[in-house]
Short mmCIF file of C-alpha atoms in Angstrom, two decimals:
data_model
loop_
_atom_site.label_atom_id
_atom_site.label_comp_id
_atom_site.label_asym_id
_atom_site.label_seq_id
_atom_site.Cartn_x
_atom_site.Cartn_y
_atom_site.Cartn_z
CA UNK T 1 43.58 57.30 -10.71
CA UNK T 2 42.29 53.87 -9.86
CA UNK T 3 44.24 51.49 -8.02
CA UNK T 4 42.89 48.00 -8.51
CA UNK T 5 42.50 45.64 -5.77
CA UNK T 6 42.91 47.76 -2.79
CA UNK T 7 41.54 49.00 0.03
CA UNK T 8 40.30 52.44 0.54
CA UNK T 9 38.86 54.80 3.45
CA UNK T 10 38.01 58.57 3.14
CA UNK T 11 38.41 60.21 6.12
CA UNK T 12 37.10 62.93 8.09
CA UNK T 13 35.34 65.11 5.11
CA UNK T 14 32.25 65.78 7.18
CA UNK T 15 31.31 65.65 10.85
CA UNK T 16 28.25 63.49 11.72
CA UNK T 17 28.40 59.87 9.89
CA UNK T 18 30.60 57.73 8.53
CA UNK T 19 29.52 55.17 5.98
CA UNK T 20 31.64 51.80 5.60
CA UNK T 21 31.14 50.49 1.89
CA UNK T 22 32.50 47.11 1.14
CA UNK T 23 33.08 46.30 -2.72
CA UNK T 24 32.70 42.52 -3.34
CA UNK T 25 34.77 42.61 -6.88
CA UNK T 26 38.22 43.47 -4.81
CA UNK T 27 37.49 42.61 -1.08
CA UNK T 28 37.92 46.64 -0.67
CA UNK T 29 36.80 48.56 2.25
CA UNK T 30 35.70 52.23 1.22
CA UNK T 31 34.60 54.65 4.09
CA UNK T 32 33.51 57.86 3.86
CA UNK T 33 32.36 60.42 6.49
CA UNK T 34 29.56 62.85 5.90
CA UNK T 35 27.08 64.69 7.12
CA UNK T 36 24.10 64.54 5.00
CA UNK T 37 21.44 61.64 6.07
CA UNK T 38 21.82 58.79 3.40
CA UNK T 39 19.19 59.97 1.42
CA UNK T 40 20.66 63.59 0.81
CA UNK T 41 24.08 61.89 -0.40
CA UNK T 42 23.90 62.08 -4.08
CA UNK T 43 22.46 64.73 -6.28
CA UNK T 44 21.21 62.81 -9.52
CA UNK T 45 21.66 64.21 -12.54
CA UNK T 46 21.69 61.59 -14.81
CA UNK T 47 18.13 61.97 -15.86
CA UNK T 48 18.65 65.02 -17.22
CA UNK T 49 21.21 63.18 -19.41
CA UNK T 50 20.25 60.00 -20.15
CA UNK T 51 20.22 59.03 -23.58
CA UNK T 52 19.89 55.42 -24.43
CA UNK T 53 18.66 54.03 -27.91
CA UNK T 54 19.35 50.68 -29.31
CA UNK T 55 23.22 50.72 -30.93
CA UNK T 56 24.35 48.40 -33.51
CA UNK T 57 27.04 46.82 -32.03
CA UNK T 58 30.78 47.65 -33.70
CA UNK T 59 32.80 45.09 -32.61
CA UNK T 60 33.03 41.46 -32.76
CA UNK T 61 32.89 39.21 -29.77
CA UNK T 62 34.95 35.95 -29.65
CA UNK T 63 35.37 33.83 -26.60
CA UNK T 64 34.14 36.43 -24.22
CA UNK T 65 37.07 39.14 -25.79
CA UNK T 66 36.86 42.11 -28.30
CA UNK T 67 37.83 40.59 -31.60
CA UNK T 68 40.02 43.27 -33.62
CA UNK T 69 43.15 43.79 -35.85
CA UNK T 70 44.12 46.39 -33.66
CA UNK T 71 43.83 45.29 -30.58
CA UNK T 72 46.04 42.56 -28.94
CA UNK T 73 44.64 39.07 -28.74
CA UNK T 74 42.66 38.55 -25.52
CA UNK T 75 43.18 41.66 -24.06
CA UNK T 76 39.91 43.24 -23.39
CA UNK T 77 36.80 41.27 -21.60
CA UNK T 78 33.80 41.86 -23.81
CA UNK T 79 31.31 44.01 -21.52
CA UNK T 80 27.68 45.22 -22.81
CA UNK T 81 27.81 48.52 -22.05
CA UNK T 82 31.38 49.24 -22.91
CA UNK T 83 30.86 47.90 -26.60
CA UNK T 84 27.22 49.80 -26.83
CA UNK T 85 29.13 53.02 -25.76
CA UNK T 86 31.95 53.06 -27.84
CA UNK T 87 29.65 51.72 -31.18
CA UNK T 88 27.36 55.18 -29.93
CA UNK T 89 30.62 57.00 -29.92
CA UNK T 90 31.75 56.24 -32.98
CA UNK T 91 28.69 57.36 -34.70
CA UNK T 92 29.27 61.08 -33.89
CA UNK T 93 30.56 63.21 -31.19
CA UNK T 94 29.89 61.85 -27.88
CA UNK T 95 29.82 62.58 -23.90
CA UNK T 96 30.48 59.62 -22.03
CA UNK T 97 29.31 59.85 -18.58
CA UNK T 98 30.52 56.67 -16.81
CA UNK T 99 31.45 56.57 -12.86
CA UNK T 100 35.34 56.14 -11.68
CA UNK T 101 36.39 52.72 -12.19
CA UNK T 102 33.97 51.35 -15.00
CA UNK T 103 36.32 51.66 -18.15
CA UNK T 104 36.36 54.89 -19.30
CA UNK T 105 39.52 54.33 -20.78
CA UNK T 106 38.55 51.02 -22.31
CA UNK T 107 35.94 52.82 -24.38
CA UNK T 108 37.95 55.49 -25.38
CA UNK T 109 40.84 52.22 -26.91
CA UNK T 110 38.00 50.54 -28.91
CA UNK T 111 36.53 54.00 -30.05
CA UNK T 112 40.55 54.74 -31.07
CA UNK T 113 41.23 51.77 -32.45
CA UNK T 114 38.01 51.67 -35.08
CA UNK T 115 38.73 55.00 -36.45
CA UNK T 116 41.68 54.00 -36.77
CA UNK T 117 41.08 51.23 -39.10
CA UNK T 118 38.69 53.53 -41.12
CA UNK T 119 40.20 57.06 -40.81
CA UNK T 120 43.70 58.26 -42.34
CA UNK T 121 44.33 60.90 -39.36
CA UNK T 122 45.49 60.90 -36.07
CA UNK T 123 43.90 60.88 -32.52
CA UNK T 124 44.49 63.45 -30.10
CA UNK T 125 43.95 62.41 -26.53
CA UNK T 126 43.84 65.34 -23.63
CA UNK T 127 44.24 65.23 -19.80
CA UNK T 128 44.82 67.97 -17.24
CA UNK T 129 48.03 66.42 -16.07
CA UNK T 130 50.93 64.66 -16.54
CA UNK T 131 50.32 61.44 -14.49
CA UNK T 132 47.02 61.45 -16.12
CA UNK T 133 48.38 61.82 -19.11
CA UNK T 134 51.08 58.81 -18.85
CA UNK T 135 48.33 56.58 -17.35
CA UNK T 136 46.80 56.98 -20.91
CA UNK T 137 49.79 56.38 -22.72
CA UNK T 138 50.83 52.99 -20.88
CA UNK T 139 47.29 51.85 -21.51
CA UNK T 140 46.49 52.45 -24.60
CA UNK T 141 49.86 50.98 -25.49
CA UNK T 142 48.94 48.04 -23.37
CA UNK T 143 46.23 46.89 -25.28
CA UNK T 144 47.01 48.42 -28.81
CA UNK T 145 48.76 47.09 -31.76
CA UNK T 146 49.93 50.52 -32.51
CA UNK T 147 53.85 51.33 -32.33
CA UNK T 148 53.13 54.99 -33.42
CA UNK T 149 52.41 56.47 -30.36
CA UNK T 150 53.85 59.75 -28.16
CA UNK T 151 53.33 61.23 -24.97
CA UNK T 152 54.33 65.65 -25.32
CA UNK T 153 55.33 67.65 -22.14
CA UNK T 154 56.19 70.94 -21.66
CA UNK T 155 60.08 69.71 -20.63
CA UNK T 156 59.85 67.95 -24.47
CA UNK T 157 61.68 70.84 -26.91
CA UNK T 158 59.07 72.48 -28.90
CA UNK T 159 60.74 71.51 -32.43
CA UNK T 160 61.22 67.60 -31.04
CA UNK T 161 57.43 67.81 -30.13
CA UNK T 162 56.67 69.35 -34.12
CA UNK T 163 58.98 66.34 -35.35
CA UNK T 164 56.52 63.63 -33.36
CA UNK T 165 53.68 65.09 -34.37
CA UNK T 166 54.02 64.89 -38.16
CA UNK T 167 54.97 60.98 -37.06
CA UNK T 168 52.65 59.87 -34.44
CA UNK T 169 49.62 58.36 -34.98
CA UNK T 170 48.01 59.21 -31.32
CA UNK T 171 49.61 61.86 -29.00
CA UNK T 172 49.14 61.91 -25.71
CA UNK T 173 49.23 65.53 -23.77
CA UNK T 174 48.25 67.73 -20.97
CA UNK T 175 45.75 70.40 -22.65
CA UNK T 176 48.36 73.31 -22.15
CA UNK T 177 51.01 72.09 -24.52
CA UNK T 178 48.79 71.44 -27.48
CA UNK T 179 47.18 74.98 -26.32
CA UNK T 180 50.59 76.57 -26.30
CA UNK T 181 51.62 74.83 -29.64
CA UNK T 182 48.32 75.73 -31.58
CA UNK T 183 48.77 79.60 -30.48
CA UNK T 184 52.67 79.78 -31.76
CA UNK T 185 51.37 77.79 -35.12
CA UNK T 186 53.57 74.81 -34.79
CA UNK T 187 50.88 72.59 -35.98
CA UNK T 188 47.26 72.44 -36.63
CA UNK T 189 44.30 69.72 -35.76
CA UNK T 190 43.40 69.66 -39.18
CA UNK T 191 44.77 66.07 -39.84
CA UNK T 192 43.00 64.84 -36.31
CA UNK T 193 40.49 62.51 -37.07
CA UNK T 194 39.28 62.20 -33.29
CA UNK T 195 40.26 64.24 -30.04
CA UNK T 196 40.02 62.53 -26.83
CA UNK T 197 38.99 64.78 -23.77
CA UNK T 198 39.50 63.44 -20.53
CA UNK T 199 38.01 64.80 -17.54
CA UNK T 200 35.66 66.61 -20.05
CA UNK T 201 33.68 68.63 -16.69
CA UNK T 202 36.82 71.18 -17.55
CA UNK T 203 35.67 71.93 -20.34
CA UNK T 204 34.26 75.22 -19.05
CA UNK T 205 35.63 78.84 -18.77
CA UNK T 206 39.27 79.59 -19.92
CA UNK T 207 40.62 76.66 -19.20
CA UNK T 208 43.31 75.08 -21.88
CA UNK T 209 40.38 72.57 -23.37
CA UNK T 210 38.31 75.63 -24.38
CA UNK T 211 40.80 76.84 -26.41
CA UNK T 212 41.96 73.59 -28.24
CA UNK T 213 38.18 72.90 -28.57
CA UNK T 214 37.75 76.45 -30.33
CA UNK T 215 40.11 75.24 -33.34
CA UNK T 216 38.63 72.00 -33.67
CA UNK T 217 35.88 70.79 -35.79
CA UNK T 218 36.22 67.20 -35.82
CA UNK T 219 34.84 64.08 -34.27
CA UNK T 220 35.50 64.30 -30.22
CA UNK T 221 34.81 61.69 -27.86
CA UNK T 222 34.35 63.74 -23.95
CA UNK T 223 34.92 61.36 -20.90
CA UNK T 224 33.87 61.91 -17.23
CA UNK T 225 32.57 60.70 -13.83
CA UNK T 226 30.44 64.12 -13.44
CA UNK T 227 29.32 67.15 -16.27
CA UNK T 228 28.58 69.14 -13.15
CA UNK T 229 26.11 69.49 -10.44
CA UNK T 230 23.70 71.82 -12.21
CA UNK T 231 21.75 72.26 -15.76
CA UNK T 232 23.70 75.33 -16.60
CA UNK T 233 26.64 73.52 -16.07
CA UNK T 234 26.34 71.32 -17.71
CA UNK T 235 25.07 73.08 -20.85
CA UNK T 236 28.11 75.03 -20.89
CA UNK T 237 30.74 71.37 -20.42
CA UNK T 238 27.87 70.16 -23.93
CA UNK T 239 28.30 73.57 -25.82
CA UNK T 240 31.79 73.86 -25.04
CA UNK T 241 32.36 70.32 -26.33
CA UNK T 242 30.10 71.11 -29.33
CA UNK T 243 28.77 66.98 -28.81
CA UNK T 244 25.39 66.12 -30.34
CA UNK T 245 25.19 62.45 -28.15
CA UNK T 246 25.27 61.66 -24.63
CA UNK T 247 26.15 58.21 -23.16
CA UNK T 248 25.14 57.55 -19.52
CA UNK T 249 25.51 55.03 -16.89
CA UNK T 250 25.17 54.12 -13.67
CA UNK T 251 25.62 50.63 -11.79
CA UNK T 252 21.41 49.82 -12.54
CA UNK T 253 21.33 50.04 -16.28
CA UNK T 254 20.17 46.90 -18.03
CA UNK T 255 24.16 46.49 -19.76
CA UNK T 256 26.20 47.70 -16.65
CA UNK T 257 24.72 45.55 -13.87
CA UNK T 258 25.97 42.02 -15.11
CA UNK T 259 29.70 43.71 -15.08
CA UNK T 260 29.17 45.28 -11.11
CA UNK T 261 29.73 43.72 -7.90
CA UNK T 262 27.64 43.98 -4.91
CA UNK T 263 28.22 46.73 -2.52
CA UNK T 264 27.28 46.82 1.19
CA UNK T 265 27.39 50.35 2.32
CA UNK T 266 26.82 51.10 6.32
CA UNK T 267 26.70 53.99 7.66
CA UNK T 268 27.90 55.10 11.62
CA UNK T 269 26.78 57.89 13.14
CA UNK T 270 29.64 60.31 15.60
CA UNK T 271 28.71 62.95 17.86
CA UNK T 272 31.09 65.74 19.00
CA UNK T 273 31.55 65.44 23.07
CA UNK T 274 30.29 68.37 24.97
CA UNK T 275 33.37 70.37 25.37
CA UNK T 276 33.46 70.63 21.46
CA UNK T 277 29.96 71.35 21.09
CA UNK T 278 29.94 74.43 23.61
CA UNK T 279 33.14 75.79 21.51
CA UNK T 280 30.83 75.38 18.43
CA UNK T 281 27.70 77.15 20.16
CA UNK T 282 30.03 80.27 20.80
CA UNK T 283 31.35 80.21 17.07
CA UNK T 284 28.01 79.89 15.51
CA UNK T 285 26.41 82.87 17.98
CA UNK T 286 29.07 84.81 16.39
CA UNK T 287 28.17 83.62 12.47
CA UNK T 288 24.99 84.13 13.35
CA UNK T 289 24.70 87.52 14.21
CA UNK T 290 27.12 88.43 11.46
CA UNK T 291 24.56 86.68 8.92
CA UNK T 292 21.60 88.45 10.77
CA UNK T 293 23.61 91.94 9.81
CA UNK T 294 23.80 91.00 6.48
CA UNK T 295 20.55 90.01 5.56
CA UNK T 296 19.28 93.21 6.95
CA UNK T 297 20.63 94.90 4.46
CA UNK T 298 19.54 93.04 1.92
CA UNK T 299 21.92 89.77 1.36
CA UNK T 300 21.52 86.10 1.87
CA UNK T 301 18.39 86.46 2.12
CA UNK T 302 17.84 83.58 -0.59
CA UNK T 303 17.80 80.56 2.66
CA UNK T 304 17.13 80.38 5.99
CA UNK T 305 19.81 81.87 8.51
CA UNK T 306 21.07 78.26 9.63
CA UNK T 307 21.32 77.17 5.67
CA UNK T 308 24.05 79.62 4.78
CA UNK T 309 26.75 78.16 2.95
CA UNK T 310 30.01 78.85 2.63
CA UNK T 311 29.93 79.35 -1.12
CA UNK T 312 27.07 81.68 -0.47
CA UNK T 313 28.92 84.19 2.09
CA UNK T 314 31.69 84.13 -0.20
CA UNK T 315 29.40 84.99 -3.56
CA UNK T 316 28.24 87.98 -0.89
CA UNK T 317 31.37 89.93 -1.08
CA UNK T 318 30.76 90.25 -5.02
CA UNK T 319 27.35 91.14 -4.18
CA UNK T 320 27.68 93.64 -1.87
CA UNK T 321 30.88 95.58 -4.12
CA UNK T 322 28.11 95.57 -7.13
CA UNK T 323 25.03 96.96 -4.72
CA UNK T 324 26.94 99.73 -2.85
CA UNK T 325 29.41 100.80 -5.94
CA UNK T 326 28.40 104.59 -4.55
CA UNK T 327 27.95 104.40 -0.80
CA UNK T 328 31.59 103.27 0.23
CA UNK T 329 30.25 103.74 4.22
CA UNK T 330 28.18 100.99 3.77
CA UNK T 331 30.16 98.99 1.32
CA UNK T 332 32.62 98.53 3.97
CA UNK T 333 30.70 98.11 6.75
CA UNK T 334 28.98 95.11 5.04
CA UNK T 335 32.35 93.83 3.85
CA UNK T 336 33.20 93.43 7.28
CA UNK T 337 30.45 91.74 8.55
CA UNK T 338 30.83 89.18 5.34
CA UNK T 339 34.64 88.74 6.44
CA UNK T 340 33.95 87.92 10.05
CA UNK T 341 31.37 85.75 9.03
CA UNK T 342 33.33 84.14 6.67
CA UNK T 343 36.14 83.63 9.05
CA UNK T 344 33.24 82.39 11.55
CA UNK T 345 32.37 79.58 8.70
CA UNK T 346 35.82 78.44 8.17
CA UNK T 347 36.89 77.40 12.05
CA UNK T 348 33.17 75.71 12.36
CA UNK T 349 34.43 73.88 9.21
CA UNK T 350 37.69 72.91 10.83
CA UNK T 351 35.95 72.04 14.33
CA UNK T 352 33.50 70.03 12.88
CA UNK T 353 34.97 68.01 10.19
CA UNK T 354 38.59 68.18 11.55
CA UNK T 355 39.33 68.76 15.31
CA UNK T 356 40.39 70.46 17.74
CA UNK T 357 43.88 70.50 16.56
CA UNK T 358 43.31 71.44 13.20
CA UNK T 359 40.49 74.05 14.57
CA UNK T 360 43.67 75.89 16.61
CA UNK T 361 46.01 75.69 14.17
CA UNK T 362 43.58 78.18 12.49
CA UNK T 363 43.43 80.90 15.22
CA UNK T 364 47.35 80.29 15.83
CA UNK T 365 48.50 81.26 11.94
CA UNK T 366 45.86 83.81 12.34
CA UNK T 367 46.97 84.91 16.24
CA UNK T 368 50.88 85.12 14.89
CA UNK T 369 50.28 87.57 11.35
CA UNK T 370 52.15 90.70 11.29
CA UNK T 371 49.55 91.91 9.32
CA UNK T 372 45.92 91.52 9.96
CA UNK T 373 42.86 92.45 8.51
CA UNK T 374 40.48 94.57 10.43
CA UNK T 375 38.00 91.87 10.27
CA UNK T 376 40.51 89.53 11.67
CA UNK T 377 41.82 91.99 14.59
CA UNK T 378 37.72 91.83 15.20
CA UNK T 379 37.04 88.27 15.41
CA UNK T 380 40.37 87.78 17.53
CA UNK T 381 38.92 90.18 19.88
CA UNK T 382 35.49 88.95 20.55
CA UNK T 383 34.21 87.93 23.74
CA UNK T 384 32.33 84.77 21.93
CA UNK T 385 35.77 83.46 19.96
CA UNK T 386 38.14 84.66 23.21
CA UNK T 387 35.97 82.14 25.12
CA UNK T 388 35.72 79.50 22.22
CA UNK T 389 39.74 79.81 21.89
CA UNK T 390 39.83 79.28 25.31
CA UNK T 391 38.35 76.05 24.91
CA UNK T 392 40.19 75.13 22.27
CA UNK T 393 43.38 75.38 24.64
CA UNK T 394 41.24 73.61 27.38
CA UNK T 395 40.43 70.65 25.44
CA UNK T 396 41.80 67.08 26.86
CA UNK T 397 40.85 64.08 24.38
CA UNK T 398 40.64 62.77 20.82
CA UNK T 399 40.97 65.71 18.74
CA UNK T 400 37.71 64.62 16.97
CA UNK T 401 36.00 61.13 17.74
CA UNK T 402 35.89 60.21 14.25
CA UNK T 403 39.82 59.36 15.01
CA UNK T 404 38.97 56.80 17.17
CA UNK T 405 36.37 54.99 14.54
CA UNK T 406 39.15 55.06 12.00
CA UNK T 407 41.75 53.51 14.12
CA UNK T 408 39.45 50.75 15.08
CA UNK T 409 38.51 49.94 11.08
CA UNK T 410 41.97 50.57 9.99
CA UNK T 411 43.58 48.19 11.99
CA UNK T 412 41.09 46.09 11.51
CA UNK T 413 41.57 46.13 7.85
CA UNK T 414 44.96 45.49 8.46
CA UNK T 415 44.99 42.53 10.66
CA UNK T 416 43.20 41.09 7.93
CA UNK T 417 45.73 41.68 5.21
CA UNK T 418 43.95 44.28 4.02
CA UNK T 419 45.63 47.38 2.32
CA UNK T 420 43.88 51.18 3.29
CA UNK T 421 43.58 54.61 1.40
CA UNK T 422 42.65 57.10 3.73
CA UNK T 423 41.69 60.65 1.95
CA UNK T 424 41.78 63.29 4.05
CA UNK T 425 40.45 67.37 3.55
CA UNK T 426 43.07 69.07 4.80
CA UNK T 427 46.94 68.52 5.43
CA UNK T 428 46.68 69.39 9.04
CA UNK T 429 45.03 65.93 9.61
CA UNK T 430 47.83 63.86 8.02
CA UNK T 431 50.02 64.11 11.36
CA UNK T 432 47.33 63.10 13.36
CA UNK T 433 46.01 60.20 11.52
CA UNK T 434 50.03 59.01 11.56
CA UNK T 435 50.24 59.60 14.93
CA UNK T 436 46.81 57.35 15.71
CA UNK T 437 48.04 54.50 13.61
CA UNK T 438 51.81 54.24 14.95
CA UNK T 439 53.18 50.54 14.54
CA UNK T 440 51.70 50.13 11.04
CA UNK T 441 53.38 50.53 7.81
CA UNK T 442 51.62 54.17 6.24
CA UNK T 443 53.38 56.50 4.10
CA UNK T 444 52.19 60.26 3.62
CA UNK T 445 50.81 61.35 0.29
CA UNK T 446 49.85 64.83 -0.85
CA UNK T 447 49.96 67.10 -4.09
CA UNK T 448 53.30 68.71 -5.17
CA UNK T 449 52.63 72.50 -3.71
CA UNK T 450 54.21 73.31 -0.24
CA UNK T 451 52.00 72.60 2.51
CA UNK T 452 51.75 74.18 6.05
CA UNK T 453 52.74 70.44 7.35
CA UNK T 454 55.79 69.95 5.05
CA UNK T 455 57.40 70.04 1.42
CA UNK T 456 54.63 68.74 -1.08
CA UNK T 457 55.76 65.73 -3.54
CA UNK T 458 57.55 65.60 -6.92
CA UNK T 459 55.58 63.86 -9.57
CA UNK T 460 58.19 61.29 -9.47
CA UNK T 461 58.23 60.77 -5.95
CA UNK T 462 54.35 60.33 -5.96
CA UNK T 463 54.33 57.64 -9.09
CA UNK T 464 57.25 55.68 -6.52
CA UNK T 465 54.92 55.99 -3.89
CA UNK T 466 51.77 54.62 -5.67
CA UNK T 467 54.29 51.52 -7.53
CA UNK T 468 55.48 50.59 -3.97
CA UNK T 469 51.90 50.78 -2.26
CA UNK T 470 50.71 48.09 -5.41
CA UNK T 471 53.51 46.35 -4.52
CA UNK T 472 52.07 45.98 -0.86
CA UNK T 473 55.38 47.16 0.47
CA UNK T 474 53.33 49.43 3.39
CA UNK T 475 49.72 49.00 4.64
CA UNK T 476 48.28 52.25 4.83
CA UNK T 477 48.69 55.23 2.05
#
């Protein structure tokens, strides 16, 4: 969800820099901690899309606005690419690939409101959840002479939702309703001229827009910031989708670049003091041995020791069920090393990219179950993680020094009437960050599942939260 105009920060993601982006168009402060060298940040993928041919143009310009019957009266700014992607789009299916914040939605309005003018069916627009979903409705309605439009829930009766259907001329949905409703035969897609996928990189697997896409045949038009990080991926999110054109931008293309602002990005590197680092030597001895185990007998062997990923040691347990089906001796014995090690992985994570607080928090929950694993009784017991705990308990300062760099910019930012998102990995961080930044007006935000810090938030509650943060009635979200 964009939030125009303000401030933002992500915070502690990654342990060893922090980059401070500042976006001209908003006066917005963006930071972001990592800990890949600039170079490594950003996997690009877009060659393997790109797909750019000269478009005759679909819309008519007039005093630097979209021109048509449909759309209200100098409502939408005219911009290059946005009118060359939705005249592609309307020529057959299409996969628009467009970064956060550069009109996705827009496109998908003036795609909706030619076919529209030309087509006798409705338009079908998907999202994978409800605030999504609304956020659609209130903008499309926003710029769109249309009164026939409806937004279905799961809390709307089935035979109410059956009664809007027949009437609407675009419905707005999660995926799962229209799934649910196509399975019990309450309607069909047949009189859908074009379906709308948002967040189209879901596309993949079981998931609700599979199964809507399996009893369509019509014209779609797929949005979203990323396909995926990989080829096959992406194939699959294409197939899936069953598109046959692929629209792709980034801030450089010839069309975009008039429409983006300049942004300074500067990045600050953080060390870990020495206390932390000698906790972290005694973790990784650990991780490392239980890798050195494993590739002995034949897994991970695909990298170098130190390159071991999480997603790799957990892809291991799968690995080592399939080799050792027959030899349960060994099976096991593997499975524990690939447990410890995984358990090894997870408080590096936490030290590293956390703290110390959030790093203990971790052994405590794990210290106080009633039931433990074997592989957890294990790594409790080692001499390595008994002396790394005991460091943990030993530690005096910051709980990680990124704390003190985000202080210092937020109040900063603040001084100089400037509003601050900070994004944070885990929930454990929340209390500290709130702690740091005591005196300034900051409200906690987080999904609506029950975290180990406190009660998650009502939908509701979260859309109040977001209204009064626009609203500039506190600093810091």
């Amino acid at each position: 969800m964009s939030i125009n105009g303000i401030g933002i920060i992500y915070c502690l993601l990654k342990p060893s820099f922090l980059i401070n982006v500042k976006d001209h168009s908003s006066s917005r402060t963006i930071i972001t901690f990592t800990h890949n060298s600039p170079e490594q940040v950003q996997t690009n993928i877009y060659d393997f899309l790109k797909n750019q041919k000269k478009i005759e143009l679909k819309f008519i310009v007039k005093d630097g606005f979209v021109s048509h019957h449909l759309v209200k009266e100098r409502s939408i700014l005219a911009k290059d690419f946005q009118l060359n992607i939705a005249s592609s789009a309307l020529e057959s299916s299409t996969l628009v690939v467009l970064p956060t914040g550069m009109g996705k939605t827009i496109i998908s309005i003036l795609v909706a409101a030619e076919m529209l003018s030309n087509e006798s069916g409705k338009i079908l627009m998907v999202s994978p959840t409800r605030p999504l979903t609304e956020q659609h409705f209130h903008s499309f309605q926003r710029f769109l002479r249309i009164e026939e439009m409806v937004m279905f829930s799961g809390s709307m009766k089935p035979a109410k939702r059956v009664e809007e259907w027949s009437k609407a001329r675009i419905v707005f949905s999660t995926p799962q309703t229209i799934k649910n409703d196509l399975e019990k035969e309450r309607y069909d897609l047949s009189d859908v001229s074009l379906l709308i996928v948002d967040e189209a990189h879901r596309s993949v697997g079981d998931y609700a827009y599979t199964g809507i896409l399996s009893q369509y045949s019509g014209h779609v038009l797929a949005l979203t910031a990323s396909p995926g990080g990989d080829s096959k991926k992406i194939n699959e999110v294409i197939e899936n989708l069953d598109v046959d054109n692929i629209e792709v931008r980034t801030s450089g293309d010839e069309d975009v670049k008039d429409h983006v602002k300049g942004i300074d990005i500067e990045w600050r590197r953080t060390e870990l003091p020495e206390d932390m680092k000698q906790i972290k030597a005694l973790v990784d001895d650990f991780l490392q041995e239980r890798i050195r185990k494993l590739r002995k007998l034949g897994f991970l062997r695909d990298c170098r020791p130190k390159m071991v990923s999480k997603k790799k040691l957990l892809k291991a347990r799968d690995e080592i069920l399939k080799k050792y089906i027959r030899n349960k001796g060994l099976m096991f014995g593997s499975l524990h090393n690939q447990a410890q090690a995984v358990l090894a992985d997870h408080m590096l994570e936490l030290l590293e990219t956390q703290g110390v607080v959030q790093c203990r928090l971790y052994i405590d929950r794990m210290r106080e179950k009633t039931k433990k694993s074997k592989a957890e009784k294990g790594f409790l017991k080692d001499p390595r993680i008994v002396g790394s705990i005991g460091g943990l308990e030993d530690f005096e300062g910051p709980s990680h020094p990124k704390l003190d760099l985000m202080e210092d910019i937020v109040r900063g930012s603040v001084d100089r009437g400037e509003t601050v998102i900070i994004f944070t990995q885990i929930r454990d961080t929340i209390p500290l960050i709130m702690e740091r930044l005591d005196g300034l007006k900051i409200e906690r935000f987080v999904g609506q599942a029950k975290g180990k810090d406190g009660r998650g938030l009502k939908q509701k509650e979260q859309k109040e939260i977001l209204d009064r943060f626009r609203k500039r009635e506190f600093d810091v979200l």
